[in-house]
Coordinates of C-alpha atoms in Angstrom, one line a residue:
Chain A
M14 CA 24.7 -19.5 51.1
V15 CA 24.8 -20.4 54.8
R16 CA 27.9 -18.4 55.0
L17 CA 26.2 -15.4 53.4
R18 CA 23.2 -15.7 55.7
A19 CA 25.3 -15.5 58.7
S20 CA 27.2 -12.5 57.3
L21 CA 23.9 -10.7 56.4
A22 CA 22.6 -11.3 59.9
T23 CA 25.7 -10.0 61.6
R24 CA 25.9 -6.9 59.5
A25 CA 22.2 -6.2 59.7
E26 CA 22.5 -6.2 63.5
A27 CA 25.5 -3.9 63.4
I28 CA 23.6 -1.5 61.0
E29 CA 20.6 -1.6 63.3
H30 CA 22.8 -0.7 66.2
A31 CA 24.4 2.2 64.3
I32 CA 21.0 3.6 63.4
D33 CA 19.8 3.3 67.0
R34 CA 22.8 5.3 68.2
L35 CA 22.6 7.9 65.5
L36 CA 18.9 8.5 66.1
A37 CA 18.6 8.6 69.9
P38 CA 15.1 9.5 71.2
V39 CA 14.6 13.1 72.4
K40 CA 12.2 15.0 74.6
G41 CA 10.1 18.0 73.6
G42 CA 7.8 18.8 70.7
E43 CA 10.1 17.1 68.2
A44 CA 10.0 13.7 70.1
R45 CA 7.3 12.5 67.7
L46 CA 9.4 13.3 64.7
I47 CA 12.4 11.2 66.1
D48 CA 10.0 8.4 67.1
A49 CA 8.7 8.3 63.5
M50 CA 12.2 8.3 62.1
R51 CA 13.1 5.5 64.4
Y52 CA 9.9 3.6 63.5
A53 CA 10.7 3.9 59.8
T54 CA 14.3 2.8 60.1
L55 CA 14.7 0.4 62.9
G56 CA 13.3 -3.2 63.3
G57 CA 14.2 -5.0 60.2
G58 CA 14.5 -5.2 56.5
K59 CA 17.1 -7.1 54.6
R60 CA 19.6 -4.1 54.8
L61 CA 20.8 -5.0 51.3
R62 CA 22.1 -1.5 50.7
G63 CA 23.8 -1.2 54.0
Y64 CA 25.2 -4.7 53.7
L65 CA 26.8 -3.7 50.4
V66 CA 28.5 -0.7 51.9
A67 CA 29.9 -2.6 54.8
E68 CA 30.9 -5.8 52.8
V69 CA 32.7 -3.8 50.0
A70 CA 34.4 -1.5 52.5
S71 CA 35.7 -4.6 54.5
M72 CA 37.2 -5.9 51.2
F73 CA 39.4 -2.8 51.2
G74 CA 40.2 -3.0 54.9
V75 CA 38.0 -0.2 56.1
D76 CA 37.2 -0.4 59.8
G77 CA 33.7 -1.3 60.9
A78 CA 32.6 1.9 62.7
A79 CA 33.1 4.1 59.6
A80 CA 31.5 1.6 57.3
Y81 CA 28.4 1.2 59.5
R82 CA 27.9 5.0 59.7
V83 CA 27.8 5.1 55.8
A84 CA 25.6 1.9 55.9
A85 CA 23.2 3.6 58.4
S86 CA 23.2 6.7 56.1
V87 CA 22.1 4.8 53.0
E88 CA 19.5 2.8 55.0
M89 CA 18.0 6.1 56.2
L90 CA 17.9 7.4 52.7
H91 CA 16.2 4.2 51.5
A92 CA 13.7 4.4 54.5
Y93 CA 12.8 8.0 53.6
S94 CA 12.0 6.9 50.1
L95 CA 9.7 4.1 51.3
V96 CA 8.0 6.4 53.8
H97 CA 7.1 8.9 51.1
D98 CA 6.3 6.2 48.6
D99 CA 3.8 4.7 50.9
L100 CA 1.9 8.0 51.4
P101 CA -1.8 8.1 50.2
A102 CA -0.9 10.5 47.4
M103 CA 1.8 8.1 46.1
D104 CA 1.4 4.3 46.3
D105 CA -1.1 4.5 49.2
D106 CA 0.3 1.4 51.1
D107 CA -0.9 0.6 54.5
L108 CA 1.7 -2.1 55.2
R109 CA 5.4 -2.2 55.1
R110 CA 7.4 -5.3 56.2
G111 CA 4.1 -6.6 57.7
Q112 CA 3.7 -3.5 59.9
P113 CA 1.6 -0.4 59.5
S114 CA 3.4 2.0 57.2
T115 CA 4.7 5.2 58.9
H116 CA 1.7 7.4 58.0
R117 CA -0.7 4.8 59.3
K118 CA 1.3 4.4 62.6
F119 CA 1.6 8.1 63.0
D120 CA -0.1 10.5 60.6
E121 CA 0.6 11.9 57.1
A122 CA 2.2 15.1 58.3
T123 CA 4.6 13.3 60.6
A124 CA 5.4 10.8 57.9
I125 CA 6.3 13.6 55.4
L126 CA 8.5 15.3 57.9
A127 CA 10.1 12.1 59.1
G128 CA 11.1 11.3 55.5
D129 CA 12.4 14.8 55.0
A130 CA 14.5 14.7 58.1
L131 CA 15.8 11.1 57.2
Q132 CA 17.1 12.4 54.0
T133 CA 18.8 15.4 55.7
M134 CA 20.4 13.1 58.2
S135 CA 21.8 10.7 55.6
F136 CA 23.8 13.6 54.2
G137 CA 24.7 14.9 57.5
I138 CA 26.2 11.6 58.6
L139 CA 28.4 11.4 55.5
A140 CA 29.7 14.9 56.0
D141 CA 30.6 14.3 59.7
P142 CA 34.4 13.9 60.4
A143 CA 33.5 10.7 62.3
T144 CA 32.8 9.0 59.0
H145 CA 36.3 9.6 57.5
S146 CA 39.3 11.8 58.5
D147 CA 39.7 12.9 54.8
A148 CA 37.2 15.6 53.8
G149 CA 37.8 14.6 50.2
V150 CA 36.4 11.1 50.9
R151 CA 33.4 12.5 52.7
I152 CA 32.6 15.0 49.8
E153 CA 32.8 12.1 47.3
L154 CA 30.3 10.2 49.3
V155 CA 28.0 13.2 49.5
T156 CA 28.3 13.8 45.8
A157 CA 27.7 10.2 44.9
L158 CA 24.6 9.9 47.2
A159 CA 23.1 13.2 45.8
A160 CA 23.6 11.9 42.2
A161 CA 22.1 8.5 43.0
S162 CA 19.0 9.7 44.9
G163 CA 17.9 13.0 43.3
A164 CA 16.0 14.0 40.2
A165 CA 18.4 12.2 37.9
G166 CA 18.3 9.1 40.1
M167 CA 15.9 7.5 42.6
V168 CA 13.3 10.4 42.8
G169 CA 13.4 10.8 39.0
G170 CA 12.6 7.1 38.8
Q171 CA 9.7 7.4 41.2
M172 CA 8.3 10.2 39.0
I173 CA 8.6 8.1 35.9
D174 CA 6.9 5.2 37.8
M175 CA 4.0 7.5 38.7
E176 CA 3.8 8.9 35.2
G177 CA 3.8 5.4 33.7
E178 CA 0.8 4.1 35.7
G179 CA -2.1 3.0 33.5
R180 CA -0.1 3.0 30.3
S181 CA 2.1 0.4 28.7
L182 CA 5.9 0.9 28.9
S183 CA 8.4 -0.8 26.6
L184 CA 11.0 -3.1 28.0
E185 CA 13.5 -0.4 27.5
E186 CA 11.4 2.1 29.5
V187 CA 10.9 -0.3 32.3
A188 CA 14.5 -1.1 32.5
R189 CA 15.4 2.7 32.7
L190 CA 12.6 3.3 35.3
H191 CA 14.1 0.6 37.6
A192 CA 17.7 1.6 36.9
L193 CA 16.8 5.0 38.3
K194 CA 14.3 4.1 41.0
T195 CA 16.1 1.3 42.7
G196 CA 19.3 0.7 40.7
C197 CA 21.1 3.9 41.4
L198 CA 20.9 3.6 45.1
I199 CA 22.1 0.0 45.1
R200 CA 24.9 0.9 42.7
Y201 CA 25.8 3.8 45.1
S202 CA 25.8 1.4 48.1
A203 CA 28.5 -0.8 46.5
E204 CA 30.4 2.2 45.3
A205 CA 30.3 3.9 48.7
G206 CA 32.3 1.0 50.1
A207 CA 34.9 1.5 47.4
I208 CA 35.0 5.3 48.1
L209 CA 35.5 4.6 51.8
G210 CA 38.3 2.2 50.8
Q211 CA 39.9 4.8 48.6
A212 CA 40.0 2.2 45.8
R213 CA 41.7 2.9 42.4
A214 CA 39.4 4.4 39.9
D215 CA 39.2 1.3 37.7
V216 CA 38.5 -0.9 40.7
R217 CA 35.8 1.5 41.9
E218 CA 34.3 1.3 38.5
R219 CA 34.1 -2.5 38.6
I220 CA 32.4 -2.4 42.0
A221 CA 29.9 0.2 40.7
A222 CA 29.1 -1.9 37.6
Y223 CA 28.6 -4.9 39.9
G224 CA 26.2 -2.8 42.0
R225 CA 24.3 -1.6 39.0
D226 CA 23.7 -5.1 37.6
L227 CA 22.9 -6.5 41.1
G228 CA 20.3 -3.8 41.4
A229 CA 18.8 -4.6 38.0
A230 CA 18.7 -8.4 38.9
F231 CA 17.1 -7.5 42.2
Q232 CA 14.4 -5.5 40.6
V233 CA 13.5 -8.1 38.0
A234 CA 13.4 -10.8 40.8
D235 CA 11.2 -8.4 42.8
D236 CA 8.7 -8.3 39.9
V237 CA 8.7 -12.1 39.8
L238 CA 8.1 -12.2 43.5
D239 CA 5.3 -9.7 43.4
A240 CA 3.5 -11.8 40.8
T241 CA 4.1 -15.2 42.5
A242 CA 4.5 -14.8 46.3
S243 CA 1.7 -14.4 48.8
A244 CA 1.2 -11.3 51.0
E245 CA 2.3 -13.4 54.0
E246 CA 5.6 -14.3 52.3
L247 CA 6.2 -10.6 51.2
G248 CA 5.1 -8.9 54.4
K249 CA 3.3 -6.4 52.2
T250 CA 0.3 -6.3 49.8
A251 CA 1.0 -8.7 47.0
G252 CA 0.0 -8.2 43.4
K253 CA 0.0 -4.4 43.8
D254 CA 1.9 -3.7 40.6
E255 CA -0.7 -5.4 38.5
A256 CA -3.6 -3.7 40.4
A257 CA -2.0 -0.3 39.9
G258 CA -1.7 -0.9 36.2
K259 CA 2.2 -0.7 36.3
S260 CA 4.3 -2.1 33.6
T261 CA 6.4 -4.9 35.0
Y262 CA 9.1 -7.3 33.7
V263 CA 6.5 -10.1 34.3
A264 CA 3.9 -8.3 32.2
L265 CA 6.4 -7.9 29.4
L266 CA 8.3 -11.2 29.6
G267 CA 6.1 -13.6 31.5
V268 CA 7.1 -15.2 34.8
E269 CA 9.5 -17.6 33.2
G270 CA 11.0 -15.0 30.9
A271 CA 11.5 -12.6 33.8
A272 CA 13.1 -15.2 36.0
R273 CA 15.5 -16.0 33.1
E274 CA 16.3 -12.3 32.7
A275 CA 17.0 -12.0 36.5
R276 CA 19.5 -14.9 36.1
R277 CA 21.2 -13.3 33.1
L278 CA 21.7 -10.1 35.0
A279 CA 23.0 -12.0 37.9
E280 CA 25.7 -13.6 35.8
Q281 CA 26.5 -10.2 34.3
A282 CA 26.9 -8.8 37.9
K283 CA 29.2 -11.6 39.0
A284 CA 31.4 -11.2 35.9
H285 CA 32.5 -7.7 37.1
L286 CA 34.0 -9.3 40.1
D287 CA 36.5 -11.4 38.0
I288 CA 39.4 -9.2 39.1
F289 CA 38.8 -10.2 42.7
G290 CA 39.7 -13.5 44.3
S291 CA 37.8 -15.3 47.2
E292 CA 37.5 -12.0 49.1
A293 CA 34.5 -11.2 46.8
D294 CA 32.8 -14.6 47.4
R295 CA 30.1 -13.1 49.6
L296 CA 29.3 -10.5 47.0
R297 CA 28.9 -13.3 44.5
D298 CA 26.7 -15.2 46.9
L299 CA 24.7 -12.1 47.4
V300 CA 23.8 -12.1 43.7
N301 CA 22.4 -15.6 43.9
Y302 CA 20.6 -14.8 47.1
V303 CA 18.9 -11.7 45.5
V304 CA 17.5 -13.7 42.5
E305 CA 16.5 -16.8 44.6
R306 CA 14.9 -15.1 47.7
R307 CA 11.2 -15.6 48.5
N308 CA 10.7 -12.3 50.3
Chain Y
M26 CA 17.1 51.7 52.0
V27 CA 17.1 52.7 48.4
R28 CA 20.6 51.3 48.2
L29 CA 19.5 48.0 49.8
R30 CA 16.5 47.6 47.5
A31 CA 18.7 47.9 44.4
S32 CA 21.1 45.4 45.9
L33 CA 18.2 43.0 46.7
A34 CA 16.9 43.3 43.2
T35 CA 20.3 42.7 41.6
R36 CA 21.1 39.7 43.7
A37 CA 17.6 38.3 43.4
E38 CA 18.1 38.3 39.6
A39 CA 21.5 36.6 39.8
I40 CA 20.0 33.9 42.1
E41 CA 17.1 33.4 39.8
H42 CA 19.6 33.0 36.9
A43 CA 21.7 30.5 38.9
I44 CA 18.6 28.4 39.7
D45 CA 17.5 28.5 36.1
R46 CA 20.9 27.1 34.9
L47 CA 21.2 24.5 37.7
L48 CA 17.7 23.2 37.0
A49 CA 17.5 23.0 33.2
P50 CA 14.3 21.4 31.7
V51 CA 14.7 17.8 30.5
K52 CA 12.7 15.5 28.3
G53 CA 11.3 12.0 29.3
G54 CA 9.1 10.8 32.1
E55 CA 10.9 12.9 34.7
A56 CA 10.2 16.2 32.8
R57 CA 7.2 16.8 35.0
L58 CA 9.4 16.5 38.1
I59 CA 11.9 19.1 36.8
D60 CA 9.0 21.3 35.8
A61 CA 7.6 21.2 39.3
M62 CA 11.0 21.9 40.8
R63 CA 11.3 24.9 38.5
Y64 CA 7.8 26.1 39.3
A65 CA 8.6 25.9 43.1
T66 CA 11.9 27.7 42.9
L67 CA 11.7 30.2 40.0
G68 CA 9.7 33.4 39.6
G69 CA 10.1 35.3 42.8
G70 CA 10.2 35.6 46.4
K71 CA 12.4 38.0 48.3
R72 CA 15.4 35.6 48.2
L73 CA 16.3 36.7 51.7
R74 CA 18.4 33.5 52.4
G75 CA 20.2 33.7 49.1
Y76 CA 20.8 37.4 49.5
L77 CA 22.4 36.8 52.9
V78 CA 24.8 34.1 51.4
A79 CA 25.9 36.4 48.5
E80 CA 26.1 39.6 50.5
V81 CA 28.2 38.1 53.3
A82 CA 30.4 36.2 50.9
S83 CA 31.0 39.5 49.0
M84 CA 32.2 41.1 52.2
F85 CA 35.0 38.4 52.3
G86 CA 35.8 38.9 48.6
V87 CA 34.3 35.7 47.4
D88 CA 33.5 35.7 43.6
G89 CA 29.9 35.8 42.5
A90 CA 29.6 32.5 40.7
A91 CA 30.5 30.4 43.8
A92 CA 28.3 32.5 46.0
Y93 CA 25.3 32.3 43.7
R94 CA 25.6 28.5 43.6
V95 CA 25.4 28.4 47.4
A96 CA 22.6 31.0 47.3
A97 CA 20.7 28.9 44.8
S98 CA 21.2 25.8 47.0
V99 CA 19.7 27.4 50.1
E100 CA 16.8 28.8 48.1
M101 CA 16.1 25.3 46.8
L102 CA 16.2 24.0 50.3
H103 CA 13.8 26.7 51.4
A104 CA 11.5 26.0 48.5
Y105 CA 11.4 22.3 49.3
S106 CA 10.2 23.2 52.8
L107 CA 7.5 25.5 51.4
V108 CA 6.3 22.9 49.0
H109 CA 5.9 20.2 51.7
D110 CA 4.5 22.8 54.2
D111 CA 1.8 23.7 51.8
L112 CA 0.5 20.0 51.3
P113 CA -3.0 19.2 52.4
A114 CA -1.6 16.9 55.2
M115 CA 0.4 19.9 56.5
D116 CA -0.8 23.5 56.3
D117 CA -3.1 22.9 53.3
D118 CA -2.3 26.1 51.5
D119 CA -3.6 26.7 48.0
L120 CA -1.7 29.9 47.4
R121 CA 2.0 30.7 47.6
R122 CA 3.3 34.1 46.5
G123 CA -0.1 34.8 44.9
Q124 CA 0.1 31.7 42.7
P125 CA -1.3 28.2 43.1
S126 CA 1.0 26.2 45.4
T127 CA 2.9 23.4 43.8
H128 CA 0.5 20.6 44.6
R129 CA -2.4 22.7 43.3
K130 CA -0.5 23.5 40.1
F131 CA 0.7 19.9 39.6
D132 CA -0.6 17.2 42.0
E133 CA 0.3 16.0 45.5
A134 CA 2.6 13.1 44.4
T135 CA 4.6 15.4 42.1
A136 CA 4.8 18.0 44.9
I137 CA 6.1 15.5 47.4
L138 CA 8.8 14.3 44.9
A139 CA 9.7 17.8 43.7
G140 CA 10.3 18.8 47.4
D141 CA 12.4 15.6 47.9
A142 CA 14.5 16.2 44.9
L143 CA 15.0 19.9 45.7
Q144 CA 16.4 18.9 49.1
T145 CA 18.8 16.4 47.4
M146 CA 19.9 19.0 44.8
S147 CA 20.7 21.6 47.5
F148 CA 23.2 19.2 49.0
G149 CA 24.5 18.1 45.6
I150 CA 25.3 21.7 44.6
L151 CA 27.3 22.3 47.8
A152 CA 29.3 19.1 47.3
D153 CA 30.2 20.0 43.7
P154 CA 33.8 21.2 43.1
A155 CA 32.3 24.1 41.0
T156 CA 31.2 25.5 44.4
H157 CA 34.7 25.8 45.9
S158 CA 38.1 24.2 45.1
D159 CA 38.7 23.2 48.7
A160 CA 36.8 20.0 49.7
G161 CA 37.1 21.2 53.3
V162 CA 35.0 24.3 52.6
R163 CA 32.4 22.2 50.7
I164 CA 32.1 19.7 53.6
E165 CA 31.6 22.5 56.1
L166 CA 28.8 23.9 54.0
V167 CA 27.1 20.5 53.8
T168 CA 27.5 19.9 57.5
A169 CA 26.1 23.3 58.4
L170 CA 23.1 22.9 56.0
A171 CA 22.3 19.5 57.4
A172 CA 22.4 20.7 60.9
A173 CA 20.2 23.8 60.1
S174 CA 17.6 22.0 58.1
G175 CA 17.1 18.5 59.7
A176 CA 15.4 17.1 62.8
A177 CA 17.4 19.4 65.1
G178 CA 16.6 22.4 62.9
M179 CA 14.0 23.4 60.3
V180 CA 12.1 20.1 60.1
G181 CA 12.2 19.7 63.9
G182 CA 10.6 23.2 64.1
Q183 CA 7.9 22.2 61.7
M184 CA 7.1 19.2 63.8
I185 CA 6.8 21.3 66.9
D186 CA 4.6 23.7 65.0
M187 CA 2.2 20.9 64.0
E188 CA 2.2 19.5 67.6
G189 CA 1.5 22.9 69.0
E190 CA -1.6 23.6 66.9
G191 CA -4.7 24.0 69.0
R192 CA -2.9 24.4 72.3
S193 CA -1.3 27.4 73.9
L194 CA 2.5 27.7 73.8
S195 CA 4.5 29.9 76.2
L196 CA 6.6 32.7 74.8
E197 CA 9.7 30.5 75.4
E198 CA 8.2 27.7 73.4
V199 CA 7.2 30.0 70.5
A200 CA 10.7 31.4 70.4
R201 CA 12.2 27.9 70.3
L202 CA 9.8 26.8 67.6
H203 CA 10.7 29.7 65.3
A204 CA 14.4 29.6 66.1
L205 CA 14.3 26.0 64.7
K206 CA 11.6 26.4 62.0
T207 CA 12.9 29.5 60.3
G208 CA 15.8 30.8 62.4
C209 CA 18.3 28.0 61.7
L210 CA 18.1 28.3 57.9
I211 CA 18.5 32.2 58.0
R212 CA 21.4 31.8 60.4
Y213 CA 22.9 29.2 58.1
S214 CA 22.5 31.5 55.1
A215 CA 24.6 34.2 56.7
E216 CA 27.2 31.7 58.1
A217 CA 27.5 30.0 54.6
G218 CA 28.8 33.3 53.2
A219 CA 31.4 33.4 56.0
I220 CA 32.3 29.7 55.4
L221 CA 32.8 30.4 51.7
G222 CA 35.0 33.4 52.7
Q223 CA 37.0 31.2 55.0
A224 CA 36.5 33.8 57.7
R225 CA 38.2 33.4 61.1
A226 CA 36.2 31.4 63.7
D227 CA 35.3 34.4 65.8
V228 CA 34.3 36.5 62.8
R229 CA 32.1 33.6 61.5
E230 CA 30.6 33.3 65.0
R231 CA 29.6 37.0 64.8
I232 CA 28.0 36.6 61.4
A233 CA 26.1 33.5 62.6
A234 CA 24.8 35.4 65.6
Y235 CA 23.7 38.2 63.3
G236 CA 21.9 35.7 61.2
R237 CA 20.2 34.1 64.2
D238 CA 18.9 37.4 65.5
L239 CA 17.9 38.6 62.1
G240 CA 15.9 35.4 61.7
A241 CA 14.2 35.9 65.0
A242 CA 13.3 39.5 64.1
F243 CA 12.0 38.3 60.8
Q244 CA 9.7 35.8 62.3
V245 CA 8.2 38.2 64.9
A246 CA 7.7 40.7 62.2
D247 CA 6.0 38.0 60.1
D248 CA 3.5 37.3 62.9
V249 CA 2.7 41.0 63.0
L250 CA 2.3 41.1 59.3
D251 CA 0.0 38.0 59.3
A252 CA -2.2 39.7 61.8
T253 CA -2.3 43.1 60.2
A254 CA -1.8 42.8 56.4
S255 CA -4.3 41.9 53.8
A256 CA -4.1 38.7 51.6
E257 CA -3.4 41.1 48.7
E258 CA -0.4 42.6 50.4
L259 CA 0.9 39.2 51.5
G260 CA 0.2 37.2 48.3
K261 CA -1.0 34.4 50.5
T262 CA -4.0 33.7 52.7
A263 CA -3.9 36.2 55.6
G264 CA -4.8 35.4 59.2
K265 CA -4.0 31.7 58.7
D266 CA -2.1 31.4 62.0
E267 CA -5.0 32.5 64.1
A268 CA -7.4 30.3 62.1
A269 CA -5.2 27.2 62.6
G270 CA -5.1 27.9 66.4
K271 CA -1.3 28.5 66.3
S272 CA 0.3 30.3 69.1
T273 CA 2.0 33.5 67.7
Y274 CA 3.9 36.4 69.1
V275 CA 0.9 38.6 68.5
A276 CA -1.4 36.3 70.5
L277 CA 1.1 36.4 73.3
L278 CA 2.3 40.0 73.2
G279 CA -0.4 41.9 71.2
V280 CA 0.4 43.6 68.0
E281 CA 2.2 46.6 69.7
G282 CA 4.2 44.3 71.9
A283 CA 5.2 42.0 69.1
A284 CA 6.3 45.0 66.9
R285 CA 8.4 46.2 69.9
E286 CA 10.0 42.8 70.2
A287 CA 10.8 42.7 66.5
R288 CA 12.6 46.1 66.9
R289 CA 14.5 44.9 70.0
L290 CA 15.7 41.8 68.1
A291 CA 16.7 44.0 65.2
E292 CA 19.0 46.1 67.4
Q293 CA 20.5 43.0 68.8
A294 CA 21.2 41.7 65.3
K295 CA 22.9 44.9 64.3
A296 CA 25.1 44.9 67.4
H297 CA 26.8 41.8 66.2
L298 CA 28.1 43.7 63.2
D299 CA 30.0 46.2 65.4
I300 CA 33.4 44.7 64.4
F301 CA 32.7 45.6 60.8
G302 CA 32.8 49.0 59.1
S303 CA 30.7 50.3 56.3
E304 CA 31.2 47.1 54.3
A305 CA 28.4 45.7 56.5
D306 CA 26.0 48.6 55.9
R307 CA 23.7 46.6 53.6
L308 CA 23.4 43.8 56.3
R309 CA 22.4 46.6 58.7
D310 CA 19.8 48.0 56.3
L311 CA 18.5 44.4 55.7
V312 CA 17.6 44.2 59.4
N313 CA 15.5 47.4 59.1
Y314 CA 13.9 46.2 55.9
V315 CA 12.9 42.9 57.5
V316 CA 11.1 44.5 60.4
E317 CA 9.5 47.3 58.3
R318 CA 8.3 45.3 55.2
R319 CA 4.6 45.0 54.4
N320 CA 4.9 41.7 52.5

């Protein structure tokens, strides 16, 4: 785990640096837009998604610069979803990672536009020749990101989440909600590393399955955290799920049952890595980290 | 002009049909999202952007199905920008094409998500092999759309527009605002037809320049319309620009001066088509239509 923490820190710094270069400040009337995009993407977060891209890509011998571009792209996509999710009409959250959310720091219009432009930019980076010399690889990345983040993925999950507020969802419904809302993008992140590495179809499928189950474990662990951790530990408002009348794994299974489910999913995620040797050890450690973290 | 109107109507119907098939209704918690996306994209509009894609593509012998996919994609991108633009935190518009805007028909959260998912879908359609067999062509379309619609294009222009409210902009500033806010996407639409047609670089450049000047003429004409037409003619609230304290061509040049500027830009747009024969006649007619329309 010490090994993983060092790797997480190193890659998080490289991702931060990549975003900083891709999103250089500008002058003129659009300066405020770029400032808001930088505010929403720079200065922290675990960079779980970007880490997955870079770590999987490195397993296939892909050079750092290309991998960090794709990592920066998925972190921008993720950041756009958080900026829009925090808006008053959505989750109405004033805090994000212990700081004012983007619409509180700037204003609602700027936050909407910053999220919009972050989404565009994440696709633009993937399509750029600097990401990979082979147009076929770039188009696969674009296709996979669009599938993971659109109406049949992340945004669809957010819609189901809003629709489900105030009524009880079944365990199956909650699992589907999260598979779409957070799972698809985490799965994509792992798969993107394999796409960059031009991995064989069956190997790519294993990596994607690992990402899918890691994402599921992550979400169940997140529900447990939301119910048990303090706002200080979380860096965001705690107990929001319950207050919003959202159906959670904890509401359905209890804290102990949900923690057990997170561990079960974690084992399932690691099983997909059986075809790899020690080169996948950090991906295995990441699963443990995700279900044991306190923030 | 009769010839153009028939062509506009035919292509608008084909675009409508393409969107309808790409955005099939679904069941489940995300049904509302798809319904809102359909509401925002189907049932009208001039389809100027989609028309440009299809008309230019047909000049280069591209088959209809591929062209209408790209046309549907740009109309989805355009629709997303309108949905977000109409939000209370942005222009706060209750009407769009004479109907309730998407957040009035559904709710704000659904409108935000529908806009987000429409943007994603517009990129996903371009990346799909059904659009073109050559991955290189698809990646050029994605690259061009990302450049036209992101922080250095449409969304950047929207930010400048918000920033400029309540203060006087110079003619140069207004021209730059519109070149970004609406010009980039209209330019892209023409260029996308040439990309699909795998036109030579210099020919593609001519088409792009035509699109750029057509977009500029369109916007100046739009300012004239906003100042002179009734809400009934426009199908949206009239005189909004002046009420919002926005700097317009009419405020800077007067109604007559702005109308003259629109005609100047129209001539400039047509001049780029000099290398073409009668196959570009509808593109020429389109320029006249854009500056003479009453809605």
